[in-house]
Tab-separated table of C-alpha atoms in Angstrom:
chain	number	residue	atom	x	y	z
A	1	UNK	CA	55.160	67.379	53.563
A	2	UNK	CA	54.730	65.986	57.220
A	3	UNK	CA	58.140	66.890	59.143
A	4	UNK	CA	59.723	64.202	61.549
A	5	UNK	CA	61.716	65.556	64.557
A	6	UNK	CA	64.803	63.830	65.242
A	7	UNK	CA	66.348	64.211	68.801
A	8	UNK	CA	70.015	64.078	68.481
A	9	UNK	CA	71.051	60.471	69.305
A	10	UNK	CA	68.665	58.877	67.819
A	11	UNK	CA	66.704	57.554	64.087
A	12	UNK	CA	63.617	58.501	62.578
A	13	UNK	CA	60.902	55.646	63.290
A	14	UNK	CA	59.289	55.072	59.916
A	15	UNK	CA	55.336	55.614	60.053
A	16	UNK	CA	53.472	51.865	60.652
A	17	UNK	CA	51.824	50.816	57.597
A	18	UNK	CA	48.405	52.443	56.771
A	19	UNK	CA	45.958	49.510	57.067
A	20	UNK	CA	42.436	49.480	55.630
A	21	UNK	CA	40.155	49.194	57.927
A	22	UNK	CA	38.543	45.906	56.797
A	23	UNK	CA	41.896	43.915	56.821
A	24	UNK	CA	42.747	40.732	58.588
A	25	UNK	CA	45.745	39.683	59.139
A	26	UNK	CA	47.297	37.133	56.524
A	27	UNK	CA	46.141	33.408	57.318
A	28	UNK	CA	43.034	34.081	58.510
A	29	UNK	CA	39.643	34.887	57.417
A	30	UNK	CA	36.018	34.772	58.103
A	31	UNK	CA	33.434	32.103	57.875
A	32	UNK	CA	30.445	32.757	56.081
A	33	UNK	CA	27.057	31.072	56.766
A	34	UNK	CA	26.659	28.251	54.402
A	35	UNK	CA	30.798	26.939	55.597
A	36	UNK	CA	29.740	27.827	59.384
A	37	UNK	CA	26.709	25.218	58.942
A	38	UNK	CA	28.756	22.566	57.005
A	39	UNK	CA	31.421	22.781	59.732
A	40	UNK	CA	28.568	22.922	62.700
A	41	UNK	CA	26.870	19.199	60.987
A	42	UNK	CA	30.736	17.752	60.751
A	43	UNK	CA	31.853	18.391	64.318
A	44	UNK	CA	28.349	17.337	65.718
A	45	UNK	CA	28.121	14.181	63.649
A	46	UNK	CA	31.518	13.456	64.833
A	47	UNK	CA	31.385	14.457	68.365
A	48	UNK	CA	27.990	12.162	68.506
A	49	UNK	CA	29.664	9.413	66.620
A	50	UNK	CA	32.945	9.378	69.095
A	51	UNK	CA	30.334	9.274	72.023
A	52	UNK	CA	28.920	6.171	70.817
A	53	UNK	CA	31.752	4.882	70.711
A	54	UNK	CA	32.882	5.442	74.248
A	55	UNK	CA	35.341	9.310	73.983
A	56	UNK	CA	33.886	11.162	76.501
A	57	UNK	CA	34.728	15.319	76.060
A	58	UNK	CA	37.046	17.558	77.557
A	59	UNK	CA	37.827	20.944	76.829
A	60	UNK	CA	41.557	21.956	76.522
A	61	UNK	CA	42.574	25.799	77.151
A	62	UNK	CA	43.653	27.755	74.432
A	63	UNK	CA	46.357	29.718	76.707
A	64	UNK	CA	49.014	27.385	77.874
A	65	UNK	CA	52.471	28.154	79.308
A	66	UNK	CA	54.931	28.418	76.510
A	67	UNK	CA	57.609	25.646	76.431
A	68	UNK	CA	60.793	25.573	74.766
A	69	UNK	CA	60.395	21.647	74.601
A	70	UNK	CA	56.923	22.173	73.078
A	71	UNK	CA	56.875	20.069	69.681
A	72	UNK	CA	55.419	23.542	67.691
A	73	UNK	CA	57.445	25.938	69.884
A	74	UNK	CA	58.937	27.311	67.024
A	75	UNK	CA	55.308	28.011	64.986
A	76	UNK	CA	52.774	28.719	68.108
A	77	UNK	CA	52.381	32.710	68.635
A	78	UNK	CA	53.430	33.605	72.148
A	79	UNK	CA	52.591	36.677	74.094
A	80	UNK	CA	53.379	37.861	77.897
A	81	UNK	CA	50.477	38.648	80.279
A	82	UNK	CA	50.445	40.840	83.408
A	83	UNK	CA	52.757	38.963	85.613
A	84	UNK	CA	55.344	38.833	82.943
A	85	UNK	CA	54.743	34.834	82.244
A	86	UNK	CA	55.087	33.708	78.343
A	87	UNK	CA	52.189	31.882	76.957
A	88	UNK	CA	51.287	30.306	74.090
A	89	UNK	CA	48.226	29.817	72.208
A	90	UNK	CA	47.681	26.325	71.433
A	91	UNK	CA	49.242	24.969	68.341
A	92	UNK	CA	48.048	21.410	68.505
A	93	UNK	CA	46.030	18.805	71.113
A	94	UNK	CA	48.255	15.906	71.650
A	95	UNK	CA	50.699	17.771	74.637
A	96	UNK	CA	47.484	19.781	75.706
A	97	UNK	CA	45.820	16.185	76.301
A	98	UNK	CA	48.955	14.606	77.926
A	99	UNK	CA	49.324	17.901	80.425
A	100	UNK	CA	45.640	16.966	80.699
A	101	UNK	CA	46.024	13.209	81.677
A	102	UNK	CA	48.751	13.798	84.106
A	103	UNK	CA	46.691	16.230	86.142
A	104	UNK	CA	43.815	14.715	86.209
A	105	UNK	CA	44.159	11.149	85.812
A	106	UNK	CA	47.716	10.317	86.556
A	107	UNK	CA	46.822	6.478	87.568
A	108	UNK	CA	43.697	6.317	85.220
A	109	UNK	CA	41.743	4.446	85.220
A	110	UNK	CA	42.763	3.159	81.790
A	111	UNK	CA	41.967	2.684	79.169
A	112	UNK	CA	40.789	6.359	78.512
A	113	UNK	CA	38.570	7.214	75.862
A	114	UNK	CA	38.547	10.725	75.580
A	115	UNK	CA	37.627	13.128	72.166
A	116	UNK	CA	38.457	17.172	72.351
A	117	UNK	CA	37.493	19.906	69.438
A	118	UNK	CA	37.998	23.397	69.088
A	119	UNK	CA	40.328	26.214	67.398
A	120	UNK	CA	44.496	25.896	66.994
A	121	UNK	CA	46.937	28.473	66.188
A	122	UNK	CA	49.956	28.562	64.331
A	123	UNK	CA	52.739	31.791	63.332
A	124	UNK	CA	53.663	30.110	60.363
A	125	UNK	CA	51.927	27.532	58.481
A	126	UNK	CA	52.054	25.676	54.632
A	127	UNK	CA	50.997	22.402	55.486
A	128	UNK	CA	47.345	23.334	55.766
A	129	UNK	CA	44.753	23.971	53.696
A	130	UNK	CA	44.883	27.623	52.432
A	131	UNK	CA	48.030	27.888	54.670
A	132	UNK	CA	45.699	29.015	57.641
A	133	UNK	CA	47.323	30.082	60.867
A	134	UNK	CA	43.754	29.515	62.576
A	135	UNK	CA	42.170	26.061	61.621
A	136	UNK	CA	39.130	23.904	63.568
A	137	UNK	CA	40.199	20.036	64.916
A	138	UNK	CA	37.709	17.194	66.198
A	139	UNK	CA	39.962	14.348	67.681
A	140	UNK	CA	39.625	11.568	70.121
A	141	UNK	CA	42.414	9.573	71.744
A	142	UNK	CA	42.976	6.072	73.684
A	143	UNK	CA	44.855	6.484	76.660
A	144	UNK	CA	46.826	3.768	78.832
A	145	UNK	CA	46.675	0.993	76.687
A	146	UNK	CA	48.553	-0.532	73.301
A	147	UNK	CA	48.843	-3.287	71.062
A	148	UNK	CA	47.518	-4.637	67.805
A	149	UNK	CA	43.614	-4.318	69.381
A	150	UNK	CA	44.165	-0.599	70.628
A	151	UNK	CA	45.533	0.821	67.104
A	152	UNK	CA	42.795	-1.742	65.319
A	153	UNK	CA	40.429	0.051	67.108
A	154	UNK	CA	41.796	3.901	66.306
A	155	UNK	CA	42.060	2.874	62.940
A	156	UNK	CA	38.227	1.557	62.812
A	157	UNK	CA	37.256	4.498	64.340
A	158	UNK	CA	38.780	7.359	61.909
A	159	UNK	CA	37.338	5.120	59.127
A	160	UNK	CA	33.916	5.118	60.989
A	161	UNK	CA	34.273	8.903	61.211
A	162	UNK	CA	34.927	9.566	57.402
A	163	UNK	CA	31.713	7.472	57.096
A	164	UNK	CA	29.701	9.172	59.018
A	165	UNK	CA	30.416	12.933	57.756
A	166	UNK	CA	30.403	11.384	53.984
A	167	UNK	CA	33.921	12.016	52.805
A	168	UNK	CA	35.324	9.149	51.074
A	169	UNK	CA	39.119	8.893	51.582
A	170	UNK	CA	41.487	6.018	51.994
A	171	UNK	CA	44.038	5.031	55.191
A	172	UNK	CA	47.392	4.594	54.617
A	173	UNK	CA	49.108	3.304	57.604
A	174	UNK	CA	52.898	3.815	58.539
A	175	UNK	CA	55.255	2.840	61.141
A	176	UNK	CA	58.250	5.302	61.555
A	177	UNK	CA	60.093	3.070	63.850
A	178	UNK	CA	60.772	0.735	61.298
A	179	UNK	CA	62.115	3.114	58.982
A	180	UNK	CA	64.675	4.018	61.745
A	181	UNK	CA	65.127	0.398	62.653
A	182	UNK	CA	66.669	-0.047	59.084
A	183	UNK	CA	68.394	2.641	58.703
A	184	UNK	CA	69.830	1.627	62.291
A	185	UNK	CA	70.687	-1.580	61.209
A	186	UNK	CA	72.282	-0.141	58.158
A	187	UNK	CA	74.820	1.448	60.641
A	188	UNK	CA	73.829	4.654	60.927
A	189	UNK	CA	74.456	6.885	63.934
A	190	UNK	CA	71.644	9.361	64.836
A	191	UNK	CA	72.642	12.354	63.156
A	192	UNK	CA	72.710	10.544	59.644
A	193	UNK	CA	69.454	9.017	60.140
A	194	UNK	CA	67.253	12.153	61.337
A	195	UNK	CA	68.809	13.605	58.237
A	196	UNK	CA	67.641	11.229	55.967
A	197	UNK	CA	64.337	10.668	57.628
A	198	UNK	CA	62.816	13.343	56.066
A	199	UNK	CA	64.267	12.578	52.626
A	200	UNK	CA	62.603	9.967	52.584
A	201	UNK	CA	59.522	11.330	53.967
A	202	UNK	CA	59.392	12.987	51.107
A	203	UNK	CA	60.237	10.522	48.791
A	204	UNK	CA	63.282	12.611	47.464
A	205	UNK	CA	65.709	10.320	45.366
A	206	UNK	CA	68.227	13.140	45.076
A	207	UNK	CA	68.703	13.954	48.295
A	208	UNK	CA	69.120	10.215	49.588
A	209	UNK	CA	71.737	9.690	46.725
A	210	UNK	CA	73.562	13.091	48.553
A	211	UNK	CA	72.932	12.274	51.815
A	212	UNK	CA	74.441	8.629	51.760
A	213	UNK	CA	77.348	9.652	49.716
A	214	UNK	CA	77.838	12.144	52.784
A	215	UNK	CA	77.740	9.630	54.833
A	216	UNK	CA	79.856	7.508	53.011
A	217	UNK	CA	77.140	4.480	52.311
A	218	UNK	CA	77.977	2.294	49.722
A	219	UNK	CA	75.583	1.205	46.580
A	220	UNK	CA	73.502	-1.533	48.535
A	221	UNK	CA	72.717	0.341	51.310
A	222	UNK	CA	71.975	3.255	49.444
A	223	UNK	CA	69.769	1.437	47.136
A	224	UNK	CA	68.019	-0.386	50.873
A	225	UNK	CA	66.890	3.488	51.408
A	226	UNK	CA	65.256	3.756	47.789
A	227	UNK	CA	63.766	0.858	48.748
A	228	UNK	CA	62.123	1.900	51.549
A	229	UNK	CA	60.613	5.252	49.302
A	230	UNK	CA	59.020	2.844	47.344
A	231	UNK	CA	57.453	0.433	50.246
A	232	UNK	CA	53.747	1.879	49.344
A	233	UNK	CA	50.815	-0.584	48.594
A	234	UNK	CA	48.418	-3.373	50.159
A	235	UNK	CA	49.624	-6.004	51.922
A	236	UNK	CA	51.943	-7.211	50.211
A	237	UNK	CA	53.857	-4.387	51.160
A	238	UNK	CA	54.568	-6.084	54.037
A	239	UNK	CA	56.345	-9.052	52.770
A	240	UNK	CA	58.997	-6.672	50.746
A	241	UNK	CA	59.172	-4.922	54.225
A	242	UNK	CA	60.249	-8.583	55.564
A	243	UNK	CA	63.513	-9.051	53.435
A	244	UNK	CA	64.768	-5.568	54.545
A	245	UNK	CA	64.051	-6.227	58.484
A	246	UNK	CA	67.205	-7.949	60.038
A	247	UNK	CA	67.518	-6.672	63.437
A	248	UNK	CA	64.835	-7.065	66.148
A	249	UNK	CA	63.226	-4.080	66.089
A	250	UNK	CA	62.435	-3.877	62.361
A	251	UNK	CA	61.268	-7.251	62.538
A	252	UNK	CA	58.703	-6.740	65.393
A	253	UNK	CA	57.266	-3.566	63.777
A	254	UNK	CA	56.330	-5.937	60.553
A	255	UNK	CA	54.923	-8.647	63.116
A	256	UNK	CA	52.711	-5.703	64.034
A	257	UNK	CA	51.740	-4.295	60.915
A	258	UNK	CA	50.592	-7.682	60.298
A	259	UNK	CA	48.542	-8.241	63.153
A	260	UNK	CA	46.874	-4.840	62.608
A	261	UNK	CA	46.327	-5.717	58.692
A	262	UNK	CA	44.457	-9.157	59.938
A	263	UNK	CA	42.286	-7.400	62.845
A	264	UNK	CA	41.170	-4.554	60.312
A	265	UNK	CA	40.378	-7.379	57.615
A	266	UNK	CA	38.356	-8.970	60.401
A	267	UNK	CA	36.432	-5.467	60.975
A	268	UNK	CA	35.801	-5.223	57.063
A	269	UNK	CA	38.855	-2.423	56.812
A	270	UNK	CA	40.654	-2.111	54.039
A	271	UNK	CA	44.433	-0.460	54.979
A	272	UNK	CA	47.414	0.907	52.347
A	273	UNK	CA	50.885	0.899	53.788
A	274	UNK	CA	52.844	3.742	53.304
A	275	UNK	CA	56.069	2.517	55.064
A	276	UNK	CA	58.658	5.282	53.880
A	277	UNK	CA	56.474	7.176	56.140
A	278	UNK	CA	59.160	9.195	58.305
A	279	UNK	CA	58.026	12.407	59.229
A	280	UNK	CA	58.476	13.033	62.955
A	281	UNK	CA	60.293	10.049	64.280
A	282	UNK	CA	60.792	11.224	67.252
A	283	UNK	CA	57.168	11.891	68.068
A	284	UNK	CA	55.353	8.724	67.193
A	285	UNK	CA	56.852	5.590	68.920
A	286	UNK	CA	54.634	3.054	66.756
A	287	UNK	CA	52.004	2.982	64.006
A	288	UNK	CA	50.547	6.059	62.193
A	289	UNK	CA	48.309	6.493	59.699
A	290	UNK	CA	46.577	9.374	57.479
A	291	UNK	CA	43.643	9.309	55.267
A	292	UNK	CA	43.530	11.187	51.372
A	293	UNK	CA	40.377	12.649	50.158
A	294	UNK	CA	40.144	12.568	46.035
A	295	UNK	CA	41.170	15.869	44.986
A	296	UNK	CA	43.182	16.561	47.588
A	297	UNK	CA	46.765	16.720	48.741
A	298	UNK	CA	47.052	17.137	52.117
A	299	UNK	CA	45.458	14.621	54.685
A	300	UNK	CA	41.995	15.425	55.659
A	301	UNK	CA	42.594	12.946	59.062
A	302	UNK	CA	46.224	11.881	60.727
A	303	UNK	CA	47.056	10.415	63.949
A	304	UNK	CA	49.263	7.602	65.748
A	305	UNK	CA	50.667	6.248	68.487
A	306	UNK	CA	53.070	8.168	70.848
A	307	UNK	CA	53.979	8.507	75.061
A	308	UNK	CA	52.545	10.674	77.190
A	309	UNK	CA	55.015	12.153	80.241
A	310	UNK	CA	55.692	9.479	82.460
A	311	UNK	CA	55.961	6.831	79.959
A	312	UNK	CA	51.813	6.144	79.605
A	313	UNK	CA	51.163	4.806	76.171
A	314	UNK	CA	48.673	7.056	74.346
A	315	UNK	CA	47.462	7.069	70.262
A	316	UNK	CA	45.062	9.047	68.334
A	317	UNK	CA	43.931	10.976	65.009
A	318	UNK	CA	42.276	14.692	64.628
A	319	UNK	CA	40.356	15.713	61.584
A	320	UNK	CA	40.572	18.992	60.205
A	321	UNK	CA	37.509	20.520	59.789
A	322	UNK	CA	38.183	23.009	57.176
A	323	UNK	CA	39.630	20.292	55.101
A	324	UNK	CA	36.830	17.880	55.707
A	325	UNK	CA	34.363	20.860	54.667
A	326	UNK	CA	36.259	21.255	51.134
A	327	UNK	CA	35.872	17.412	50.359
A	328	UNK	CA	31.877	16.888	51.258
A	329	UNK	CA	29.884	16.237	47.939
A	330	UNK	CA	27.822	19.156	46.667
A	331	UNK	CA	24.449	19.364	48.980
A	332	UNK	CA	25.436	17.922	52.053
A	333	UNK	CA	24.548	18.804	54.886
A	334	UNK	CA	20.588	19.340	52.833
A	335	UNK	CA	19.490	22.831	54.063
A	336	UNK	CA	16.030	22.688	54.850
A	337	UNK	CA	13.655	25.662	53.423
A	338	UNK	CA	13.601	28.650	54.658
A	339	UNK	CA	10.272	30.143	54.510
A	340	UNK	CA	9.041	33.890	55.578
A	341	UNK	CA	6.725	33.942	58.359
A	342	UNK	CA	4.302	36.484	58.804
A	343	UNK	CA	3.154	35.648	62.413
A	344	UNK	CA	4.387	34.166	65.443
A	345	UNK	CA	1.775	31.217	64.495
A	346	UNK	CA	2.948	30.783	61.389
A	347	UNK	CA	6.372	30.198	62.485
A	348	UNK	CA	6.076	27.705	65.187
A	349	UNK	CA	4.089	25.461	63.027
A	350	UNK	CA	6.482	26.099	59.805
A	351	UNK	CA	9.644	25.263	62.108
A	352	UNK	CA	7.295	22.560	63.587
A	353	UNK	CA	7.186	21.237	59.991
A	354	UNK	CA	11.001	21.372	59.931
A	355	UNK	CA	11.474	24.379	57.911
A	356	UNK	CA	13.290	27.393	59.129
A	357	UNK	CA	11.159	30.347	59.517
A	358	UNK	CA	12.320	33.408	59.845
A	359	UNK	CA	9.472	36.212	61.049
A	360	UNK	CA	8.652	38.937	59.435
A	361	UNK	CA	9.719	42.482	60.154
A	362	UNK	CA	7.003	45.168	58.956
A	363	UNK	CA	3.440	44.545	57.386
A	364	UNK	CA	4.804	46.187	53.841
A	365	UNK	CA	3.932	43.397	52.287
A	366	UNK	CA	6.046	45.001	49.314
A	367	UNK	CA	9.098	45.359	51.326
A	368	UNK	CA	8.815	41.359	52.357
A	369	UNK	CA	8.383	40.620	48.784
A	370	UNK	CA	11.369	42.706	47.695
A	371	UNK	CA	13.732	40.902	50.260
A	372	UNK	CA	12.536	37.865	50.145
A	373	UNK	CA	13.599	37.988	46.179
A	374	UNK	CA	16.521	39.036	47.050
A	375	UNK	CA	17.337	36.028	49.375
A	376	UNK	CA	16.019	33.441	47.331
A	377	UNK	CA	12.886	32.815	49.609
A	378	UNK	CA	10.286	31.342	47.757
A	379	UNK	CA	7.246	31.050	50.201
A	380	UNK	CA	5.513	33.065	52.613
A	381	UNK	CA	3.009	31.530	54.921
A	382	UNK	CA	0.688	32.948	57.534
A	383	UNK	CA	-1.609	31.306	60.392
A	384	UNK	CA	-1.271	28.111	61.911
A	385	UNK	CA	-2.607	26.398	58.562
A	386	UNK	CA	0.695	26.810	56.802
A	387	UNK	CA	-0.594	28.583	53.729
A	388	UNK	CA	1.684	29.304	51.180
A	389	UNK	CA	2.130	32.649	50.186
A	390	UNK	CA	4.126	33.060	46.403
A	391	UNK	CA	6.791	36.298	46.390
A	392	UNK	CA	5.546	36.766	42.968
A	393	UNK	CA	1.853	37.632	43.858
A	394	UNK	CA	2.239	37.995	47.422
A	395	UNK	CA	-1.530	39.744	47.616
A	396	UNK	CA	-3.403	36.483	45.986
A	397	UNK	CA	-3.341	34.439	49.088
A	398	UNK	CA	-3.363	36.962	52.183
């Protein structure tokens, strides 16, 4: 039995866990081949399609200074370095972009397109897929500039995205603000109405009926915030959203919606409204939207628009690429062949061919034919002819 000396004063420290030696910690993994190349053809077809389309690239640090006021303070893993200065990795793009903007182009010029991509981190996480605490991002955002033909335009562009990478999923566009405006309207003060925000976010019946009977709402008003639950559909979501704007400001966010709705049916976009959308009011200050892959239930895209420090009006949307990567159809992107080369010749004029060739290692011809079994390559070819070579008779054609 191993004995533990105890100095008087003080308790035994327990033994850390005995990890094996191949663990990872829990919310992270590795990527294998085949996901590494369908994540590699997603963030280049995207980072070529947001180029065409005018978001020029920056790179964002991972190490930033950790912020109480940060929106994922509470989730992003913090450390201290050397001169005793807390950091933080970074949990999401958005602040990282606006830190970004201020430096660097504090009086634009606007608009700014500009697109970003790389790796986030996060202590704790359920909302995304697997419940990974390390996940990829490709996102672009329009800087300095708003209105009707600046979210159109967003909106166009995550749709041209999906397109592009083949993932089929549908946009459902949301305005916060007006859910606020109502429940403003209604009378609440702001400690009623961030609590029931998220109820119905999340579309919870039971908790609004607890809520407003905590807050001492009577039957109509409590039946305006079922309403609002329920606000989910085409257009004509919009004209039920009309009888329950009175003040200003809900009014003005359905004169918005609408224009939006007409400038997307003039670019051949098709929108749902989702307007018990709720979830963090105080981060978006107009429109958002997300966009549902079949099969799926969390958003494989999500964005809107918000202010950067200072007041400058920014909006955008990030794709996750691990998400995206789960809803591509069977066979995309097409892997070329890979074929067994058995000379330097051979391989430049296989992989001139557009195969992959990978060159052999010894002249056991047996040993090739044994591994290349094993891998599931079928052909062997040698010289600058591109002669096939079969695994199964590897002797008939050298």
């Amino acid at each position: 039995m191993r004995r533990v000396s105890v100095v008087a004063g003080e308790h035994p420290v327990a033994p850390a866990p005995v990890r094996p030696a191949v663990a990872l910690p829990v919310g992270v993994r590795d990527v294998l081949p085949d996901e590494w190349e369908q994540r590699e053809h997603l963030r280049s077809r995207l980072t070529q399609l947001l180029a065409a389309w005018g978001y020029r690239g920056v790179e964002l640090p991972a190490l930033e200074y950790a912020d109480p006021a940060h929106p994922q303070s509470q989730q992003a893993f913090k450390l201290i370095d050397s001169g005793g200065e807390v950091l933080a990795l970074r949990s999401e793009y958005t602040t990282a972009l606006g830190r970004l903007v201020q430096t660097h182009f504090p009086t634009g010029p606007f608009p700014l397109r500009l697109q970003y991509g790389g790796r986030l981190w996060l202590r704790t996480q359920t909302s995304e897929l697997g419940r990974l605490r390390e996940f990829s991002q490709v996102g672009a955002e329009l800087v300095g500039v708003t209105g009707v033909r600046a979210d159109t335009e967003l909106l166009a562009l995550a749709d041209a995205a999906l397109r592009e990478v083949g993932v089929q999923a549908q946009l459902e566009v949301g305005f916060p603000g007006f859910v606020d405006a109502i429940l403003e309207d209604a009378g609440l003060p702001a400690p009623a109405r961030d609590a029931l925000h998220d109820a119905i976010d999340r579309k919870s019946g039971a908790d609004l009926d607890l809520l407003a009977e905590r807050a001492g709402l009577g039957h109509s008003t409590t039946r305006i915030l079922h309403t609002l639950t329920e606000l989910y559909g085409g257009p004509e979501v919009l004209n039920e959203a009309d009888t329950l704007a009175r003040g200003g400001r809900a009014r003005e966010a359905v004169k918005h919606l609408r224009g939006v709705h007409e400038a997307a049916q003039a670019a051949g976009l098709e929108l749902l409204f989702d307007l018990g959308v709720s979830r963090r009011y105080g981060y978006y200050t107009g429109l958002t939207f997300r966009a549902y892959a079949p099969g799926l239930n969390q958003a494989v895209l999500g964005g809107g628009r918000y202010a950067l420090p200072g007041g400058v009006p920014g909006a955008g949307f990030a794709l996750g690429l691990e998400r995206l990567a789960s809803a591509l159809p069977a066979g995309i992107p097409p892997q070329p062949e890979t074929v067994l080369a058995l000379d330097f010749a051979a391989a430049a004029a296989a992989r001139a061919a557009g195969l992959r060739a990978e060159l052999a290692w010894t002249d056991d011809h047996e040993e090739l034919r044994r591994s290349a079994e094993a891998r599931g390559v079928r052909r062997w070819v040698q010289g600058s002819d591109l002669q096939d070579v079969t695994p199964a008779n590897p002797e008939a054609s050298l």
